[in-house]
Tab-separated table of C-alpha atoms and ligand atoms in Angstrom:
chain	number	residue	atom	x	y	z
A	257	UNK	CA	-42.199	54.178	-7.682
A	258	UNK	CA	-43.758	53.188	-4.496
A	259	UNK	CA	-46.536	50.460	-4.608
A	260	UNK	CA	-50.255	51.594	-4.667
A	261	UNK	CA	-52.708	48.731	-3.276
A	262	UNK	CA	-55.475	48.125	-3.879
A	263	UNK	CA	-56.909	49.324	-0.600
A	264	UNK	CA	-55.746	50.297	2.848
A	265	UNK	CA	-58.184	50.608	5.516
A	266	UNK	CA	-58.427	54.071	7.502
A	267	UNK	CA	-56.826	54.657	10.849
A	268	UNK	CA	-57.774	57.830	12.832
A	269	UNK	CA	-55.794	57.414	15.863
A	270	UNK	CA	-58.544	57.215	18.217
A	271	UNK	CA	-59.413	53.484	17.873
A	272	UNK	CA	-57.110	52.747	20.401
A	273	UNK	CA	-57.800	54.909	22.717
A	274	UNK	CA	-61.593	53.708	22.466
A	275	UNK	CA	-60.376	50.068	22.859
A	276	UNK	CA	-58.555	51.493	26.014
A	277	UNK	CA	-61.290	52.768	27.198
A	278	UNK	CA	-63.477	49.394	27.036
A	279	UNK	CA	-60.296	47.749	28.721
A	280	UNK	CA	-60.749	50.233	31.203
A	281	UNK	CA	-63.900	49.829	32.274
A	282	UNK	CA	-63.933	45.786	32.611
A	283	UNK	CA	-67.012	45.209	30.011
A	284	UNK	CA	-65.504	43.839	26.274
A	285	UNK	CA	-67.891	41.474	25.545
A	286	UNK	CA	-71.206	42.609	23.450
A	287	UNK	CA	-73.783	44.760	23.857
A	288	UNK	CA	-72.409	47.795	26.542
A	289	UNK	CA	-71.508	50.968	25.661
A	290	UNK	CA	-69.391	51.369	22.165
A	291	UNK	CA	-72.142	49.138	21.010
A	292	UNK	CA	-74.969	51.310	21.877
A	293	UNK	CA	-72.802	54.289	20.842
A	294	UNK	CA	-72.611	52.941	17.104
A	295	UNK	CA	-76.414	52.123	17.025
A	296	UNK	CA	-77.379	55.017	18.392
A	297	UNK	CA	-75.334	56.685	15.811
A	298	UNK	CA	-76.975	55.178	12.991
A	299	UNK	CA	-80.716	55.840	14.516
A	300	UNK	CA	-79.776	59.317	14.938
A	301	UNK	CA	-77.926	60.322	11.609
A	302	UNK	CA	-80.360	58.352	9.070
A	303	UNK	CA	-83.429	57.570	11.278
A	304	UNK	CA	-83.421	53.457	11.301
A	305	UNK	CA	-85.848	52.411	13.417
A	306	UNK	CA	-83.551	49.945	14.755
A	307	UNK	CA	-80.227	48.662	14.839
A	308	UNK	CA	-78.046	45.598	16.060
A	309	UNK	CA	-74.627	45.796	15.376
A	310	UNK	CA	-73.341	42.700	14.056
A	311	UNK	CA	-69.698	40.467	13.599
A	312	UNK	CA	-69.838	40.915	9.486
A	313	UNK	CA	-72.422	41.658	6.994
A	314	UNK	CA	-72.853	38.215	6.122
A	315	UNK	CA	-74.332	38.007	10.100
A	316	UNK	CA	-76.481	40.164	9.295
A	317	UNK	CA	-77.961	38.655	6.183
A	318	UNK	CA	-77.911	35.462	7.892
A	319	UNK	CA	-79.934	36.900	10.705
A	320	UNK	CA	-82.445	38.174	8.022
A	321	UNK	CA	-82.604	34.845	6.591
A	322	UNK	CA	-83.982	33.781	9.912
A	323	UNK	CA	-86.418	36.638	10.766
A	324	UNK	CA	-87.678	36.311	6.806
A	325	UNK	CA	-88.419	32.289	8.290
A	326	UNK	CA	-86.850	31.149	4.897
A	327	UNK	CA	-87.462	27.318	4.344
A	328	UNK	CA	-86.738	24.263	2.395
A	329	UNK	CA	-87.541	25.463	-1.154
A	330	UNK	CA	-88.276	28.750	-0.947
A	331	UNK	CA	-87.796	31.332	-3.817
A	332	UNK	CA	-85.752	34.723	-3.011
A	333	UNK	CA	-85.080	37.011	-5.657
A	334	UNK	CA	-81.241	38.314	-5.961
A	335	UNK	CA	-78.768	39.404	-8.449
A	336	UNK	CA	-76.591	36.791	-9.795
A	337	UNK	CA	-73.512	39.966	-9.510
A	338	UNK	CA	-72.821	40.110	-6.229
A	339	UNK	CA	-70.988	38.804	-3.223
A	340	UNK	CA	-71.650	34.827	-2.213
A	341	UNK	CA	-73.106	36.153	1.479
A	342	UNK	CA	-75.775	37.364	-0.408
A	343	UNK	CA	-77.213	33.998	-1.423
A	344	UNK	CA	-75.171	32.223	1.041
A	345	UNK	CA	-77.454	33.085	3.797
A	346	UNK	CA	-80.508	32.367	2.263
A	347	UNK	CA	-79.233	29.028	0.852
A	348	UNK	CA	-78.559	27.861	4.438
A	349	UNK	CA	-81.994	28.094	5.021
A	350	UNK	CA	-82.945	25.595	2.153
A	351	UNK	CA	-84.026	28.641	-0.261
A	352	UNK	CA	-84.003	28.112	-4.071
A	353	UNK	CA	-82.240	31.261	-5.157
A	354	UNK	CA	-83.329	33.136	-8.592
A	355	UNK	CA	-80.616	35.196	-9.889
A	356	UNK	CA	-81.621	38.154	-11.630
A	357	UNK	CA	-79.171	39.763	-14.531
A	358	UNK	CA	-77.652	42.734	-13.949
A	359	UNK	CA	-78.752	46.137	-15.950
A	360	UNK	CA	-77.033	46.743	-18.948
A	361	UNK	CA	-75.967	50.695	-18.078
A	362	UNK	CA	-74.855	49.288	-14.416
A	363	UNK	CA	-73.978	46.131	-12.487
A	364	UNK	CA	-76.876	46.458	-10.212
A	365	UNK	CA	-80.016	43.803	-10.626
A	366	UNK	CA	-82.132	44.987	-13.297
A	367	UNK	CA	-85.485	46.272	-11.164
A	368	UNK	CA	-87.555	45.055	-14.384
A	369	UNK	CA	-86.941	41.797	-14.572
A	370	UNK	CA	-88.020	41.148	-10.937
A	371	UNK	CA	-92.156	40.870	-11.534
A	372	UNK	CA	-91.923	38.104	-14.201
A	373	UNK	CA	-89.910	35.409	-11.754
A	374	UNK	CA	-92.516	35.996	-8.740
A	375	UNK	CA	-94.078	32.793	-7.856
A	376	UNK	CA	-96.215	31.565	-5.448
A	377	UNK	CA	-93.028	30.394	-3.445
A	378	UNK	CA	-91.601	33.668	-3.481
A	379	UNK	CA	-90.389	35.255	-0.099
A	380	UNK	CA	-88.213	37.967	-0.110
A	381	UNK	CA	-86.566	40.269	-2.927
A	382	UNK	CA	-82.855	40.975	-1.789
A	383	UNK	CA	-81.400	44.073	-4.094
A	384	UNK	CA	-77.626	45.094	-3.473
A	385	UNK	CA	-76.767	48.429	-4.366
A	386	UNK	CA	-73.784	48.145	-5.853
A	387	UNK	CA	-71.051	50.432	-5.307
A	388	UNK	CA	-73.179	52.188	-2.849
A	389	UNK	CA	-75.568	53.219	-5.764
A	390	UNK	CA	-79.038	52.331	-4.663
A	391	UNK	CA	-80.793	50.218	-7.072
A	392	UNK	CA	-84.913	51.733	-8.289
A	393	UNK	CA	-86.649	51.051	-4.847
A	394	UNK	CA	-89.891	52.144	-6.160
A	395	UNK	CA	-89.613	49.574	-9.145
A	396	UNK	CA	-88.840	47.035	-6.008
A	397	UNK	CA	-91.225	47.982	-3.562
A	398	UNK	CA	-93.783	48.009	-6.127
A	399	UNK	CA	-93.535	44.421	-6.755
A	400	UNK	CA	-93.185	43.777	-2.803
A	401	UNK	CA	-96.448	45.602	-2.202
A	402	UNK	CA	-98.164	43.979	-4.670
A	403	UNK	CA	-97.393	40.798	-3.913
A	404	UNK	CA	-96.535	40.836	0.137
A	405	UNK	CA	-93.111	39.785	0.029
A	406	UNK	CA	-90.361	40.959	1.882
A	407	UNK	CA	-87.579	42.967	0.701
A	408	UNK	CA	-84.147	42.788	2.554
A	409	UNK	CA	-81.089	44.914	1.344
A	410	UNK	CA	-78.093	44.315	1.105
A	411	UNK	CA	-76.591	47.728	1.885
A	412	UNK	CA	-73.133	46.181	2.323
A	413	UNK	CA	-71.261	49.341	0.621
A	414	UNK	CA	-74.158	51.713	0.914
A	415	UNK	CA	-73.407	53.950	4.156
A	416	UNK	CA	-74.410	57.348	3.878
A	417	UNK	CA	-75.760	56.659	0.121
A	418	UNK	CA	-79.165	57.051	-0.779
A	419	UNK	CA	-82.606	56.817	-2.730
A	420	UNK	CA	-84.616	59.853	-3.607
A	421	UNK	CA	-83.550	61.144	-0.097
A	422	UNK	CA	-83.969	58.464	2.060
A	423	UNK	CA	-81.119	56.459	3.820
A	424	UNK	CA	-80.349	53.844	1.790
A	425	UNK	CA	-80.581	50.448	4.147
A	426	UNK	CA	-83.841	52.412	5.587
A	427	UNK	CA	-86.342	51.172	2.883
A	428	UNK	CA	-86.058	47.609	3.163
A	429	UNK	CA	-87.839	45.863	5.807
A	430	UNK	CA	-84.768	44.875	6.801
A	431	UNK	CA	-80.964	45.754	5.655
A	432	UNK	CA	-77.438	44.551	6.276
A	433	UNK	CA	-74.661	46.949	6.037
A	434	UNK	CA	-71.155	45.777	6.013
A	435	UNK	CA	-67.780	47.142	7.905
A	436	UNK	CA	-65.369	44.735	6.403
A	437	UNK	CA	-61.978	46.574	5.983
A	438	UNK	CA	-62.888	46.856	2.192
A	439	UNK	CA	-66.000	49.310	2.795
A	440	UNK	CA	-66.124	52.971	3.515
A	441	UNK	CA	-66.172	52.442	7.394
A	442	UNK	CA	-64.517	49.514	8.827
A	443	UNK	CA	-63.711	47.715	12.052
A	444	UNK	CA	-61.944	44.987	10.219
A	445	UNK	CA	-64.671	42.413	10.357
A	446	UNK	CA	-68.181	44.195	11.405
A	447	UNK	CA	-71.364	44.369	10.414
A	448	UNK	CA	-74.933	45.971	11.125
A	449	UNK	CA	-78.816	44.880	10.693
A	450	UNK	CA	-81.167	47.163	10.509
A	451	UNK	CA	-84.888	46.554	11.388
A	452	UNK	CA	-87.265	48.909	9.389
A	453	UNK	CA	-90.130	46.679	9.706
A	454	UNK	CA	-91.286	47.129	13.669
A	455	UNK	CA	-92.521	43.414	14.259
A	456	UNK	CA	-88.904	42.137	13.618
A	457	UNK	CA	-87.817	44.343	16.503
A	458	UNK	CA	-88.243	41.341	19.446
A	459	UNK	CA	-87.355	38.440	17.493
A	460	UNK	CA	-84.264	40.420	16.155
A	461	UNK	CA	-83.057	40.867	19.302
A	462	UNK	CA	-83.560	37.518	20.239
A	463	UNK	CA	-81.865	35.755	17.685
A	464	UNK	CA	-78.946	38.435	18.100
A	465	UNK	CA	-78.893	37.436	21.556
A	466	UNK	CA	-78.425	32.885	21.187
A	467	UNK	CA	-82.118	33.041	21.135
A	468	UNK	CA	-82.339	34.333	24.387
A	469	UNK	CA	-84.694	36.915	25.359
A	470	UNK	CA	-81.878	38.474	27.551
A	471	UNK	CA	-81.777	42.317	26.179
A	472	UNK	CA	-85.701	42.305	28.087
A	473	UNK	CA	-83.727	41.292	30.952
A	474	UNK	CA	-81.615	44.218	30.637
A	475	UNK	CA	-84.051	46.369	30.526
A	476	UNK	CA	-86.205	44.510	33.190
A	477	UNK	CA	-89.104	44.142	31.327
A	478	UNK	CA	-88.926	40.696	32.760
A	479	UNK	CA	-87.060	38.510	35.746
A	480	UNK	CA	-85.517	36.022	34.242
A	481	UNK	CA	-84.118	34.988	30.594
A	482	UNK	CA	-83.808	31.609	28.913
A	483	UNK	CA	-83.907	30.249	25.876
A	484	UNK	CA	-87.542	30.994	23.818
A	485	UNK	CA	-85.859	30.900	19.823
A	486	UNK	CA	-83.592	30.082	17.199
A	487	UNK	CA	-80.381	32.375	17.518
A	488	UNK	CA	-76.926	32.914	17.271
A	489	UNK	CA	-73.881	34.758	18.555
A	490	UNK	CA	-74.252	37.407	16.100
A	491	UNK	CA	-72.901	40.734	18.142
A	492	UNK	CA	-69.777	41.639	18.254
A	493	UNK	CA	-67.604	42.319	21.209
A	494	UNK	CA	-66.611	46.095	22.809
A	495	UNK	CA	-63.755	46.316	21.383
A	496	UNK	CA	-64.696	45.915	17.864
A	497	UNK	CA	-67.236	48.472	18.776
A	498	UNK	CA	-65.125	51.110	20.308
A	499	UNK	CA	-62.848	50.409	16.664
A	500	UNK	CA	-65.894	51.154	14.725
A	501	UNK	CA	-67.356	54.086	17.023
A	502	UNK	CA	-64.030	55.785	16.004
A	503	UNK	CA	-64.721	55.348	12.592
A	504	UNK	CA	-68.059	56.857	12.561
A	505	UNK	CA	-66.546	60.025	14.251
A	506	UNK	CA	-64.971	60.870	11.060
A	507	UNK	CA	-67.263	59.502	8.695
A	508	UNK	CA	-67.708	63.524	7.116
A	509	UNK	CA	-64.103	63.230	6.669
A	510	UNK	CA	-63.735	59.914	4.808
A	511	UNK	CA	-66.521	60.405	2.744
A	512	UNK	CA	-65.738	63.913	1.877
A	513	UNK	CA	-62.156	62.837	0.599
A	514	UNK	CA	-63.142	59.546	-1.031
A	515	UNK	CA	-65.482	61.889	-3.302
A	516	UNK	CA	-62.916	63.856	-3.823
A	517	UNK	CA	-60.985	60.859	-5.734
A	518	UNK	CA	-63.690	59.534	-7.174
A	519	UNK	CA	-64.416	63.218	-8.757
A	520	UNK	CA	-60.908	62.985	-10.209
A	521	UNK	CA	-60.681	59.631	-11.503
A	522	UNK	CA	-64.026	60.369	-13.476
A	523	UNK	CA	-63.161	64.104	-15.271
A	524	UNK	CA	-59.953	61.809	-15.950
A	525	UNK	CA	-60.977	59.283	-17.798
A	526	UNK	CA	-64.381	60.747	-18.990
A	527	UNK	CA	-62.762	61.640	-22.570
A	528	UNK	CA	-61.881	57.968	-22.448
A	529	UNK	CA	-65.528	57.364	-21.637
A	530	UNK	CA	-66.807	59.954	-24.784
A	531	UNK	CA	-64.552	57.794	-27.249
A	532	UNK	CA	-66.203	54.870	-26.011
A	533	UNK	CA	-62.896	53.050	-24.754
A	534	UNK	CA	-64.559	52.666	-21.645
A	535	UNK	CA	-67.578	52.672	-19.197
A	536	UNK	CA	-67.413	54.836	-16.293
A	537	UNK	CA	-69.991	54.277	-13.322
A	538	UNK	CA	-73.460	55.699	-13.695
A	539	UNK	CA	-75.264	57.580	-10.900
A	540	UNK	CA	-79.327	57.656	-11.730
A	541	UNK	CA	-80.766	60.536	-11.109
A	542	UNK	CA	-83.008	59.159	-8.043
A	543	UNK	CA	-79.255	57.730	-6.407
A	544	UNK	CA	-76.494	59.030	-4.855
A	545	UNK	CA	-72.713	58.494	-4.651
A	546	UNK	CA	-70.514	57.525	-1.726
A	547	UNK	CA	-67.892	56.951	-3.472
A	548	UNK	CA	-67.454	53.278	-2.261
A	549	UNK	CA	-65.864	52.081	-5.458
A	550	UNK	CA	-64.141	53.354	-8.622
A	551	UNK	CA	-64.489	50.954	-11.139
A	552	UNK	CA	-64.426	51.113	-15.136
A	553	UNK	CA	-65.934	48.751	-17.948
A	554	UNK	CA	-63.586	47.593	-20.406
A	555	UNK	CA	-64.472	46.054	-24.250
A	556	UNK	CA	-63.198	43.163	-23.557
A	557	UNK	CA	-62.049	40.781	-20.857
A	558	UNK	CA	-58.450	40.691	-22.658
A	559	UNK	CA	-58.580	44.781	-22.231
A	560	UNK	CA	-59.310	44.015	-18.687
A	561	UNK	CA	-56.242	41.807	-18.499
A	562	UNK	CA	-53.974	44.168	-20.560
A	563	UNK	CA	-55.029	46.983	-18.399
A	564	UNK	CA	-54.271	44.687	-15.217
A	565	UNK	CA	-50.872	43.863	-16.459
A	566	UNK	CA	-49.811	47.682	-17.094
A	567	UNK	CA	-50.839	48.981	-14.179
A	568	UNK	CA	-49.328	45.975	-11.859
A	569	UNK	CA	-46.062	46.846	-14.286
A	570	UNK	CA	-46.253	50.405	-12.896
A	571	UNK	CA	-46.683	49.101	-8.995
A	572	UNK	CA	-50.548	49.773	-8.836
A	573	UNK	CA	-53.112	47.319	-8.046
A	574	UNK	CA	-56.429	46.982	-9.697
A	575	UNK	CA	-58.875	44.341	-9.095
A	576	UNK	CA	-61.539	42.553	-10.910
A	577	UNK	CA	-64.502	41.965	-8.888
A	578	UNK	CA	-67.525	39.239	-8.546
A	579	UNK	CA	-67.747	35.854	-10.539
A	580	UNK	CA	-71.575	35.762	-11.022
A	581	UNK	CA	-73.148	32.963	-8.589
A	582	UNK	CA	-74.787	31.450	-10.709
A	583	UNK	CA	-72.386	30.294	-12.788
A	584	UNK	CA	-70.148	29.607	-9.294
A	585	UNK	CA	-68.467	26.019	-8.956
A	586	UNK	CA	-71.062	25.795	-6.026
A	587	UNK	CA	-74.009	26.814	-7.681
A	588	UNK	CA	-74.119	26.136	-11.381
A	589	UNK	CA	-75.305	22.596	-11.008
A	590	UNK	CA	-78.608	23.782	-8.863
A	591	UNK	CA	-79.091	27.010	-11.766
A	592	UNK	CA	-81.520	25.917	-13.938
A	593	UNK	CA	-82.339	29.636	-15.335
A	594	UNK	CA	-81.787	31.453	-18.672
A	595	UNK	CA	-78.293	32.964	-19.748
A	596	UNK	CA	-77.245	36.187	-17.439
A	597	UNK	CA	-75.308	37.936	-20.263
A	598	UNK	CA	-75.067	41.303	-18.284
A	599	UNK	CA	-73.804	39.598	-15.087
A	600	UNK	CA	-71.353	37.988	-17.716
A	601	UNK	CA	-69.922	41.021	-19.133
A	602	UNK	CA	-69.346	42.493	-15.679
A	603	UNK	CA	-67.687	38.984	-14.004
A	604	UNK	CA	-65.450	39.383	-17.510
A	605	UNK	CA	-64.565	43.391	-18.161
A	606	UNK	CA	-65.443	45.285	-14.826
A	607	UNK	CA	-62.041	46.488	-13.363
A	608	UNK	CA	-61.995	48.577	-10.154
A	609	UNK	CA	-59.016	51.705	-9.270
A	610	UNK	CA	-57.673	52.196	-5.788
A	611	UNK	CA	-60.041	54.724	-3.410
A	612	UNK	CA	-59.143	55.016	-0.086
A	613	UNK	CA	-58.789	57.906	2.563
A	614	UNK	CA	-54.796	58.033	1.852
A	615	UNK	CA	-54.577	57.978	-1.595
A	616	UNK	CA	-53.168	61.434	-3.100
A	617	UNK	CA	-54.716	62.845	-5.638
A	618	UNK	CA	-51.598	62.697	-7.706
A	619	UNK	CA	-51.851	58.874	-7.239
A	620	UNK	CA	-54.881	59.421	-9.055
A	621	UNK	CA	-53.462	61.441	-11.569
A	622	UNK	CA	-50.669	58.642	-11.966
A	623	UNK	CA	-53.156	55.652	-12.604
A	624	UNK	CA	-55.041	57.837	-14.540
A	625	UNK	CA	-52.379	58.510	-17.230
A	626	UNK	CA	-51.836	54.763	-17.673
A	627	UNK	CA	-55.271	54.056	-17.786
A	628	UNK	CA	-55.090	56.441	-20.837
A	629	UNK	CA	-51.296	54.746	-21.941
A	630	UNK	CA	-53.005	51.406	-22.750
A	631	UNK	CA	-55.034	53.181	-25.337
A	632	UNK	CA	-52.619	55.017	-27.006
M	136	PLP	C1	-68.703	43.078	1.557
M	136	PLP	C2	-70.010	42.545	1.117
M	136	PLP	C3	-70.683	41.537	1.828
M	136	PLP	C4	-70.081	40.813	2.991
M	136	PLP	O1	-69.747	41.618	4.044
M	136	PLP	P1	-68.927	41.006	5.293
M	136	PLP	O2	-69.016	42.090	6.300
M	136	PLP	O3	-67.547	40.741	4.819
M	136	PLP	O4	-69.633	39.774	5.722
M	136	PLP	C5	-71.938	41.157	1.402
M	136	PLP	N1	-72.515	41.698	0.315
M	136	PLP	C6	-71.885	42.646	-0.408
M	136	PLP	C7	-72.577	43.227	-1.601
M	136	PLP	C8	-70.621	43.090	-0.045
M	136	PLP	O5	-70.000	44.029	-0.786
């Protein structure tokens, strides 16, 4: 039996011949044409109102951290289930982070627990729609509104997924999507920020730019640049572009075969699901899917490990996913918050399948079956 991992990132053949191209024509640092290409992409296909392509996800988060003008103690709202860039950015700013639990049908941050931990410290609200299913933005936004804060998403595995309609990593005032070889669409290490809220548009640039105004310059809306801000090198070079740009070309195509998996792996192991052996991803009604992950909830974390054992026995890889933060070696000591048993139960039993563009539906079929073995 040949080995099935865990994942293997696409490949459409025309990456290289994109990188060529920026070889070609002499400009591989940031910001010229593959660049534009892949915002411009994203403005057109879900309407953001702007765009800044960035090195990695976490990038972008951190560059929300800095347009949010988070400071020494204060609060920002997050699930406790999710990846450390996700607090990590904040955290660098000096915030205090309040983890919420996740909900107990899915591992997503459960929307009603959010209005009770607003303080007067409170900043920004940072959902993550896990597994590309977009958490209750109206539940979100209604707090936000209420109260003024800011809500940033972390769209990280949420291309072409979205909320009653609406883009997901549109609704936010601002978003970070990610492009790490794990996600949908990938240029190895990548990343993207997404400005919904207009005044963020010149300071974004700015801090994407080393705090330079220098994309005015560009456009010669003035005669000189310097430094005027806080920034970094957040944007990534051509030919990490040009990678991605390829991508996008055949986004249609990826997604339309990762559903396709997904589809199978649920009708699978849904009987599974009816004898309440296991949990099976839930898509509200107001969410889509984009098939970013496959994962199933076990009873138990010894299930989990059982299951992991089986299927490694039988050359297939399966992976457990987050530790909850705050219960992380780096975190616990600051935590001073109630239990997170839902977070818990999904650090301890959540198990996710192989999906990815090459993956035959027979190979499917095969981890299926001993999926179903262990319960027999
Ligand atoms: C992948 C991921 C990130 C980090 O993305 P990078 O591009 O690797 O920095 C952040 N948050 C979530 C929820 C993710 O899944």
């Amino acid at each position: 039996m040949t080995k099935i991992p865990f994942n293997k990132p696409y490949f459409s053949g025309n990456e290289l011949n994109y990188i060529k191209h920026a070889i070609d024509s002499c400009k591989i640092s940031g910001g010229g044409e593959f660049t534009k290409k892949c915002q411009c992409y994203f403005e057109k296909k879900y309407g953001f109102q702007k765009t800044l392509l960035t090195t990695s996800c976490t990038d972008a988060l951190e560059m929300c951290a800095m347009l949010a003008d988070i400071k020494e103690g204060d609060e920002v709202i997050m699930p406790s289930y999710t990846f450390v860039s996700t607090a990590l950015a904040f955290v660098r700013q000096g915030a205090n982070i309040i983890f919420v639990d996740s909900r107990e049908d899915h591992p997503g941050m459960n929307e009603n627990s959010i209005r009770q931990l607003i303080t007067s410290k409170t900043r920004a609200i940072v959902p993550v729609h896990y597994a590309g299913v977009a958490c209750d933005m109206d539940l979100i936004l209604g707090v936000s509104n209420e109260y003024n804060i800011l809500v940033i998403e972390d769209a990280a595995q949420a291309i072409d997924s979205y909320y009653k309609g609406t883009p997901l990593g549109g609704i936010g005032d601002l978003s970070a999507f990610s492009f790490h070889e794990t996600k949908n669409i990938s240029s190895g290490e990548g990343g993207l920020l997404t400005i919904n809220n207009e005044k963020f548009n010149k300071r974004g640039e700015i801090i994407w730019e080393k705090g330079t105004n220098r994309a005015e310059f560009f456009r010669g809306e003035v005669n000189k640049y310097g430094w005027v801000d806080i920034g970094s090198s957040f944007l990534p070079s051509e030919i990490i572009s040009a990678y991605l740009y390829a991508q996008l070309e055949n986004l249609e195509r990826i997604q339309k075969k990762r559903k396709l998996l997904w589809s199978i792996y649920y009708s699978e192991l849904e009987k599974l699901k009816i004898e309440g052996k296991v949990r099976l991803p839930i898509i509200p009604a107001y969410a889509t899917n984009n098939a970013h992950m496959f994962y199933i909830v076990l009873n138990s974390m010894e299930e989990r490990t059982n299951l992991i054992n089986l299927l490694k026995k039988n050359s297939v890889l399966a992976v457990s996913h987050y530790l909850s933060l705050h219960d992380s070696k780096y975190y616990q000591n600051k935590y001073n918050g109630p239990d997170l048993p839902n977070a818990k139960k999904y650090t301890n039993r959540l198990l996710r399948l192989p999906l990815y563009f090459e993956l035959k539906e027979r190979d499917v079929l095969y981890i299926c079956s001993l999926v179903k073995k262990l319960f027999k």
